[in-house]
Short mmCIF file of C-alpha atoms in Angstrom, two decimals:
data_model
loop_
_atom_site.label_atom_id
_atom_site.label_comp_id
_atom_site.label_asym_id
_atom_site.label_seq_id
_atom_site.Cartn_x
_atom_site.Cartn_y
_atom_site.Cartn_z
CA MET Q 1 75.35 115.06 114.77
CA GLY Q 2 76.05 115.91 111.14
CA GLY Q 3 74.27 114.12 108.32
CA GLY Q 4 71.17 113.37 110.40
CA GLY Q 5 72.94 110.66 112.44
CA GLY Q 6 70.95 111.36 115.62
CA LEU Q 7 71.20 110.03 119.14
CA GLY Q 8 70.26 106.51 118.09
CA LEU Q 9 73.35 106.22 115.87
CA CYS Q 10 75.57 107.55 118.64
CA LEU Q 11 74.24 104.92 121.02
CA THR Q 12 74.69 102.21 118.38
CA LEU Q 13 78.32 103.23 117.88
CA LEU Q 14 78.96 103.20 121.63
CA VAL Q 15 77.48 99.71 121.92
CA VAL Q 16 79.84 98.49 119.17
CA ILE Q 17 82.86 100.01 120.91
CA TYR Q 18 82.23 98.97 124.48
CA SER Q 19 80.74 95.51 123.99
CA LEU Q 20 83.07 94.36 121.21
CA PRO Q 21 84.66 91.46 123.13
CA ALA Q 22 81.19 89.95 123.57
CA LEU Q 23 80.59 89.74 119.83
CA VAL Q 24 82.52 86.47 119.59
CA GLU Q 25 82.75 83.91 122.35
CA SER Q 26 86.38 82.85 122.32
CA ALA Q 27 87.98 79.66 123.54
CA CYS Q 28 91.38 81.30 123.68
CA GLY Q 29 92.01 83.40 126.77
CA SER Q 30 95.45 82.76 128.25
CA ASN Q 31 96.05 80.05 125.62
CA ALA Q 32 96.16 82.57 122.76
CA VAL Q 33 99.55 83.40 121.28
CA VAL Q 34 99.72 86.09 118.60
CA PHE Q 35 102.70 87.53 116.76
CA ASN Q 36 102.02 90.67 114.76
CA PHE Q 37 104.08 92.29 112.01
CA GLY Q 38 103.28 95.63 110.43
CA ASP Q 39 103.35 99.40 110.56
CA SER Q 40 101.66 102.15 112.59
CA ASN Q 41 98.22 100.69 111.94
CA SER Q 42 99.10 97.97 114.47
CA ASP Q 43 102.08 99.44 116.37
CA THR Q 44 101.33 99.27 120.09
CA GLY Q 45 104.43 101.21 121.11
CA GLY Q 46 107.39 99.74 119.23
CA PHE Q 47 108.45 102.94 117.49
CA VAL Q 48 108.35 104.94 120.70
CA ALA Q 49 110.27 102.24 122.59
CA GLY Q 50 112.81 101.63 119.86
CA LEU Q 51 113.68 105.22 119.09
CA GLY Q 52 112.93 106.76 122.48
CA SER Q 53 110.61 109.22 120.76
CA PRO Q 54 108.47 111.30 123.10
CA ILE Q 55 104.72 111.06 122.65
CA SER Q 56 102.15 113.01 124.63
CA LEU Q 57 98.47 113.66 124.99
CA PRO Q 58 96.10 113.88 123.20
CA GLU Q 59 97.47 110.53 121.92
CA GLY Q 60 95.73 107.84 123.95
CA ARG Q 61 93.19 110.19 125.53
CA VAL Q 62 90.35 107.68 125.03
CA PHE Q 63 90.27 104.43 127.03
CA PHE Q 64 93.94 104.45 128.13
CA HIS Q 65 93.80 108.12 129.19
CA ARG Q 66 97.53 108.40 128.57
CA PRO Q 67 99.95 107.99 125.66
CA THR Q 68 100.81 104.33 125.04
CA GLY Q 69 102.89 104.61 121.89
CA ARG Q 70 99.84 104.03 119.70
CA TYR Q 71 99.19 106.64 117.02
CA CYS Q 72 95.54 106.87 117.94
CA ASP Q 73 93.28 108.46 120.52
CA GLY Q 74 92.71 104.97 121.97
CA ARG Q 75 92.68 101.36 120.85
CA LEU Q 76 93.80 99.97 117.51
CA ILE Q 77 92.11 97.28 115.44
CA LEU Q 78 94.67 94.82 116.81
CA ASP Q 79 93.71 95.73 120.37
CA PHE Q 80 90.05 95.00 119.73
CA LEU Q 81 90.96 91.69 118.09
CA CYS Q 82 92.99 90.75 121.16
CA GLU Q 83 90.01 91.68 123.34
CA SER Q 84 87.87 89.28 121.29
CA LEU Q 85 90.31 86.51 122.24
CA LYS Q 86 90.04 87.54 125.90
CA THR Q 87 93.80 87.89 126.01
CA ASN Q 88 96.22 90.69 126.84
CA TYR Q 89 97.11 93.47 124.43
CA LEU Q 90 100.35 92.66 122.63
CA SER Q 91 103.50 94.12 124.13
CA PRO Q 92 105.95 95.74 121.70
CA TYR Q 93 109.02 93.55 121.14
CA LEU Q 94 111.31 96.53 121.73
CA GLU Q 95 109.75 97.63 125.03
CA SER Q 96 112.21 96.60 127.76
CA LEU Q 97 110.09 97.48 130.80
CA GLY Q 98 106.68 96.15 131.71
CA SER Q 99 106.29 93.80 128.75
CA ASP Q 100 104.50 90.47 129.03
CA PHE Q 101 105.31 88.14 126.15
CA ARG Q 102 103.39 85.07 127.36
CA ASN Q 103 100.67 85.74 124.79
CA GLY Q 104 103.00 86.74 121.96
CA ALA Q 105 104.72 89.90 120.83
CA ASN Q 106 104.17 92.81 118.49
CA PHE Q 107 106.96 93.51 116.00
CA ALA Q 108 105.05 96.26 114.14
CA ILE Q 109 106.78 99.62 113.98
CA ALA Q 110 105.31 102.90 112.76
CA GLY Q 111 106.61 103.88 109.34
CA SER Q 112 107.63 100.34 108.40
CA THR Q 113 107.69 99.14 104.81
CA THR Q 114 108.70 95.99 102.99
CA LEU Q 115 111.31 97.85 100.91
CA PRO Q 116 114.22 98.15 101.20
CA PRO Q 117 114.29 94.85 103.10
CA ASN Q 118 117.41 95.38 105.24
CA VAL Q 119 116.52 98.76 106.75
CA PRO Q 120 115.03 98.98 110.27
CA PHE Q 121 112.22 98.28 110.71
CA SER Q 122 111.24 96.62 107.46
CA LEU Q 123 109.13 93.48 107.39
CA HIS Q 124 112.29 91.44 106.82
CA ILE Q 125 113.88 92.91 109.96
CA GLN Q 126 110.71 92.29 111.97
CA VAL Q 127 110.74 88.63 110.94
CA ASN Q 128 114.42 88.40 111.92
CA GLN Q 129 113.53 89.88 115.30
CA PHE Q 130 110.86 87.20 115.71
CA LEU Q 131 113.37 84.45 114.88
CA ARG Q 132 115.67 85.74 117.61
CA PHE Q 133 112.74 86.00 120.02
CA LYS Q 134 111.80 82.39 119.32
CA SER Q 135 115.37 81.15 119.61
CA ARG Q 136 115.92 82.87 122.94
CA SER Q 137 112.55 81.72 124.30
CA LEU Q 138 113.33 78.08 123.56
CA GLU Q 139 116.88 78.40 124.89
CA LEU Q 140 115.44 79.54 128.22
CA ASN Q 141 113.29 76.38 128.41
CA ALA Q 142 110.82 76.69 131.29
CA ARG Q 143 111.87 80.29 131.90
CA GLY Q 144 111.00 81.33 128.35
CA PRO Q 145 107.68 83.12 127.82
CA ILE Q 146 106.47 80.69 125.11
CA ASN Q 147 107.24 77.02 124.48
CA GLU Q 148 107.52 75.09 121.22
CA GLU Q 149 103.82 74.23 121.18
CA GLY Q 150 102.95 77.87 121.73
CA PHE Q 151 104.94 78.91 118.67
CA ARG Q 152 103.40 76.11 116.61
CA LYS Q 153 99.81 76.98 117.51
CA ALA Q 154 100.30 80.76 117.38
CA LEU Q 155 98.61 83.14 114.98
CA TYR Q 156 100.97 85.13 112.75
CA ALA Q 157 99.31 88.38 111.70
CA ILE Q 158 100.67 90.66 108.96
CA ASP Q 159 99.40 94.15 108.12
CA ILE Q 160 101.85 96.02 105.93
CA GLY Q 161 102.19 97.61 102.49
CA GLN Q 162 100.44 100.95 102.89
CA ASN Q 163 103.69 102.81 103.50
CA ASP Q 164 105.29 101.24 100.42
CA LEU Q 165 102.49 102.55 98.20
CA SER Q 166 102.63 105.91 99.93
CA ALA Q 167 106.39 106.16 99.36
CA PHE Q 168 105.99 105.38 95.66
CA PHE Q 169 103.49 108.20 95.24
CA ASP Q 170 105.54 110.57 97.43
CA ALA Q 171 108.46 109.99 95.04
CA ASN Q 172 106.24 111.44 92.29
CA LEU Q 173 106.30 108.22 90.31
CA PRO Q 174 103.69 108.02 87.54
CA TYR Q 175 100.77 105.76 88.31
CA ASP Q 176 101.93 103.01 85.94
CA GLN Q 177 105.35 102.91 87.63
CA VAL Q 178 103.70 102.62 91.06
CA ILE Q 179 101.76 99.62 89.76
CA GLN Q 180 104.93 98.09 88.32
CA LYS Q 181 106.55 98.15 91.78
CA ILE Q 182 103.76 96.30 93.56
CA PRO Q 183 105.01 92.77 92.70
CA ILE Q 184 108.28 93.32 94.57
CA VAL Q 185 106.34 94.36 97.67
CA ILE Q 186 104.19 91.24 97.36
CA SER Q 187 107.36 89.18 96.96
CA GLU Q 188 108.68 90.47 100.29
CA ILE Q 189 105.43 89.53 102.01
CA LYS Q 190 105.63 86.08 100.44
CA THR Q 191 109.18 85.65 101.72
CA ALA Q 192 108.07 86.68 105.21
CA ILE Q 193 105.19 84.20 105.28
CA LYS Q 194 107.33 81.34 103.97
CA THR Q 195 110.10 82.11 106.46
CA LEU Q 196 107.62 82.03 109.33
CA TYR Q 197 106.14 78.80 107.92
CA ASP Q 198 109.59 77.21 107.60
CA ASN Q 199 110.12 78.05 111.25
CA GLY Q 200 106.97 76.33 112.42
CA GLY Q 201 104.20 78.86 111.77
CA LYS Q 202 100.96 77.30 110.52
CA ASN Q 203 98.31 79.97 111.13
CA PHE Q 204 98.38 83.25 109.22
CA TRP Q 205 96.03 86.24 109.28
CA ILE Q 206 96.80 88.69 106.46
CA HIS Q 207 95.20 92.14 106.25
CA ASN Q 208 95.11 93.90 102.92
CA THR Q 209 95.72 97.64 102.77
CA GLY Q 210 93.09 100.31 103.28
CA PRO Q 211 91.89 103.15 101.01
CA LEU Q 212 95.05 105.24 100.89
CA GLY Q 213 93.28 107.88 98.81
CA CYS Q 214 90.84 108.66 101.62
CA LEU Q 215 93.49 109.78 104.11
CA PRO Q 216 93.58 113.53 104.87
CA VAL Q 217 97.39 113.45 104.67
CA LYS Q 218 97.12 112.62 100.96
CA LEU Q 219 94.06 114.71 100.18
CA SER Q 220 95.55 117.87 101.69
CA LEU Q 221 98.46 117.82 99.22
CA TRP Q 222 96.46 116.96 96.08
CA LYS Q 223 95.32 119.80 93.82
CA ASP Q 224 93.50 117.96 91.03
CA ASN Q 225 89.83 117.65 92.00
CA SER Q 226 89.12 115.67 88.83
CA SER Q 227 90.91 112.73 90.50
CA LEU Q 228 88.39 112.58 93.35
CA ASP Q 229 85.64 109.97 93.48
CA GLN Q 230 82.06 110.58 94.63
CA TYR Q 231 83.08 110.37 98.28
CA GLY Q 232 86.01 112.76 97.92
CA CYS Q 233 88.80 110.15 97.87
CA LEU Q 234 91.73 110.10 95.46
CA MET Q 235 91.08 107.51 92.77
CA PRO Q 236 94.72 106.92 91.69
CA PHE Q 237 95.76 106.12 95.28
CA ASN Q 238 92.77 103.87 95.87
CA ASN Q 239 93.17 102.13 92.53
CA ALA Q 240 96.78 101.36 93.40
CA ALA Q 241 95.64 99.99 96.76
CA LYS Q 242 93.07 97.80 94.97
CA GLU Q 243 95.76 96.44 92.65
CA PHE Q 244 98.03 95.76 95.63
CA ASN Q 245 95.17 93.95 97.34
CA ALA Q 246 94.36 91.88 94.24
CA GLN Q 247 97.96 90.68 94.08
CA LEU Q 248 98.07 90.06 97.84
CA GLY Q 249 94.87 88.02 97.60
CA ALA Q 250 96.35 86.01 94.73
CA LEU Q 251 99.47 85.38 96.83
CA CYS Q 252 97.35 84.04 99.67
CA ASP Q 253 95.53 81.73 97.21
CA GLU Q 254 98.89 80.52 95.88
CA LEU Q 255 100.33 79.86 99.33
CA ARG Q 256 97.12 78.17 100.46
CA SER Q 257 97.66 75.61 97.70
CA GLU Q 258 101.39 75.33 98.27
CA LEU Q 259 101.48 75.11 102.07
CA LYS Q 260 98.98 72.32 102.54
CA ASP Q 261 99.03 72.17 106.34
CA ALA Q 262 98.80 75.95 106.82
CA THR Q 263 95.70 78.12 107.25
CA ILE Q 264 96.09 81.47 105.49
CA VAL Q 265 93.27 83.95 106.01
CA TYR Q 266 93.08 87.02 103.75
CA THR Q 267 90.97 89.84 105.21
CA ASP Q 268 89.57 92.69 103.13
CA ILE Q 269 90.28 95.78 105.22
CA PHE Q 270 89.89 98.05 102.17
CA THR Q 271 86.20 97.25 101.72
CA ILE Q 272 85.48 97.67 105.42
CA LYS Q 273 87.21 101.05 105.70
CA TYR Q 274 85.86 102.39 102.40
CA ASP Q 275 82.33 101.51 103.50
CA ILE Q 276 82.85 103.52 106.68
CA ILE Q 277 84.06 106.50 104.61
CA ALA Q 278 81.23 106.24 102.10
CA ASN Q 279 78.51 105.78 104.71
CA HIS Q 280 80.00 107.62 107.66
CA THR Q 281 76.74 109.22 108.82
CA THR Q 282 75.10 105.80 108.92
CA TYR Q 283 77.79 104.79 111.42
CA GLY Q 284 77.27 107.95 113.46
CA PHE Q 285 80.34 109.89 112.32
CA GLU Q 286 80.35 113.63 111.77
CA SER Q 287 83.27 113.68 109.37
CA SER Q 288 84.92 111.09 107.15
CA LEU Q 289 87.79 113.01 105.55
CA MET Q 290 88.79 115.55 108.19
CA ALA Q 291 91.27 114.90 110.98
CA CYS Q 292 90.14 115.26 114.58
CA CYS Q 293 93.66 116.17 115.73
CA GLY Q 294 95.01 118.50 113.07
CA TYR Q 295 95.54 122.04 111.85
CA GLY Q 296 94.06 124.10 109.05
CA GLY Q 297 90.34 123.54 109.32
CA PRO Q 298 88.01 122.12 106.66
CA PRO Q 299 87.98 120.25 104.40
CA TYR Q 300 90.82 118.07 105.75
CA ASN Q 301 92.20 119.84 108.84
CA PHE Q 302 95.70 118.61 108.07
CA ASN Q 303 99.00 120.47 107.76
CA LEU Q 304 102.30 118.61 107.38
CA ASN Q 305 104.11 121.31 109.37
CA ILE Q 306 101.72 121.28 112.33
CA THR Q 307 100.66 117.70 113.02
CA CYS Q 308 98.99 116.04 116.00
CA GLY Q 309 101.16 116.39 119.08
CA ASN Q 310 102.48 119.81 118.10
CA PRO Q 311 101.49 122.33 120.82
CA ALA Q 312 100.01 124.52 118.08
CA CYS Q 313 97.78 121.71 116.83
CA PRO Q 314 94.19 121.77 118.13
CA VAL Q 315 92.10 118.67 118.72
CA CYS Q 316 88.37 118.07 118.46
CA PRO Q 317 86.41 117.73 121.73
CA GLU Q 318 86.26 114.29 123.34
CA GLY Q 319 83.17 112.47 122.19
CA SER Q 320 83.40 113.87 118.66
CA LYS Q 321 82.87 111.31 115.94
CA TYR Q 322 85.66 111.52 113.40
CA VAL Q 323 86.81 108.61 111.25
CA SER Q 324 90.34 110.03 111.08
CA TRP Q 325 92.26 110.70 114.25
CA ASP Q 326 95.31 112.59 112.98
CA GLY Q 327 95.01 112.58 109.19
CA VAL Q 328 96.98 109.35 108.86
CA HIS Q 329 95.48 106.95 111.39
CA TYR Q 330 91.91 106.07 112.27
CA ALA Q 331 90.25 107.04 115.54
CA GLU Q 332 89.34 104.42 118.12
CA ALA Q 333 85.63 104.67 117.23
CA ALA Q 334 86.40 103.73 113.61
CA ASN Q 335 88.85 101.01 114.64
CA ALA Q 336 86.13 99.44 116.78
CA ILE Q 337 83.80 99.18 113.80
CA VAL Q 338 86.53 97.74 111.56
CA ALA Q 339 87.32 95.09 114.18
CA SER Q 340 83.65 94.22 114.65
CA LYS Q 341 83.29 93.64 110.91
CA ILE Q 342 86.46 91.52 110.81
CA LEU Q 343 84.99 89.32 113.54
CA THR Q 344 81.89 88.57 111.43
CA THR Q 345 84.18 86.57 109.04
CA GLU Q 346 82.26 88.08 106.08
CA TYR Q 347 85.35 89.92 104.87
CA SER Q 348 87.77 87.02 105.17
CA LYS Q 349 88.81 84.22 102.85
CA PRO Q 350 88.32 81.55 104.02
CA LYS Q 351 85.50 82.59 106.36
CA VAL Q 352 86.95 81.30 109.60
CA ARG Q 353 86.60 82.82 113.05
CA PHE Q 354 89.43 84.95 114.29
CA ASP Q 355 90.03 82.53 117.17
CA TYR Q 356 90.20 79.46 114.93
CA PHE Q 357 93.87 78.91 115.76
CA CYS Q 358 93.34 78.15 119.44
CA ILE Q 359 90.14 76.11 119.36
CA ALA Q 360 90.94 72.49 120.17
#
């Protein structure tokens, strides 16, 4: 173990990963209904199903032991949260075979943004897909996977915005122009929440965006070391993420006052993930800023031309402790820790349990 982590830290990390569902006793089970909207951070196979894109090992090598359409070596944060409810993992809305929608559906698609709103698979399109899903379910009456009460009591989870910020920076916009564009992204999220509310949604779980400047995909392309913070992350990217999160938090406060009968929980994913980066050895990780599945070696092991899944791209041995799986997405071990911290309620406003929506 690097950084003096030792066997004790390894065992601690394994306990977090494999006993996560026991951290919170849930009253949900088969009664839980969750609808999720977002990007690759919570995509359980929608992109692969929708575009027919092939995906192969080493994706999914941990836990599932096969590719599942997740851009991860195993489970996502969303998967661990579903485990805490003692319910099934969410099936992708676009997966035509083998899906079970009795406990909800996942509309998240890798690469999704809020802007432009009418391009697949933007947040606006995902919400439209949900509206069709609801309409068809109710039309089918008893044969539909979810009834009216199920839709009313369901949790509506949203985790999006990272790709919007990334696209602004990729377009070489100056920092101040990136900041100027954030309000229109927030406006799209507001529209999505209000549309879901107007269609019966009352329970919302909103994740803010993570530390974009700590991703190997960004760090590998940046040449100005003066822009790095003490942990090696890009300050302009992270500052933009913080501003996005401040405005998203303010939106949740606004909607909490406006939508009196709704519960809107804002969860600080940035702080959780940045703490893991800053204190990675404490959590038992060997590397915080280098991809496990990547090409090019230290310090970031990421090359845009040879990414994870390319036959020429090597992968770290199973059991290695990397925060980053492929330079863009977190590894299952890191996702487990993020989920465990979410379940403490210490990073949420208001501090309600994740299963609050299905407790009678």
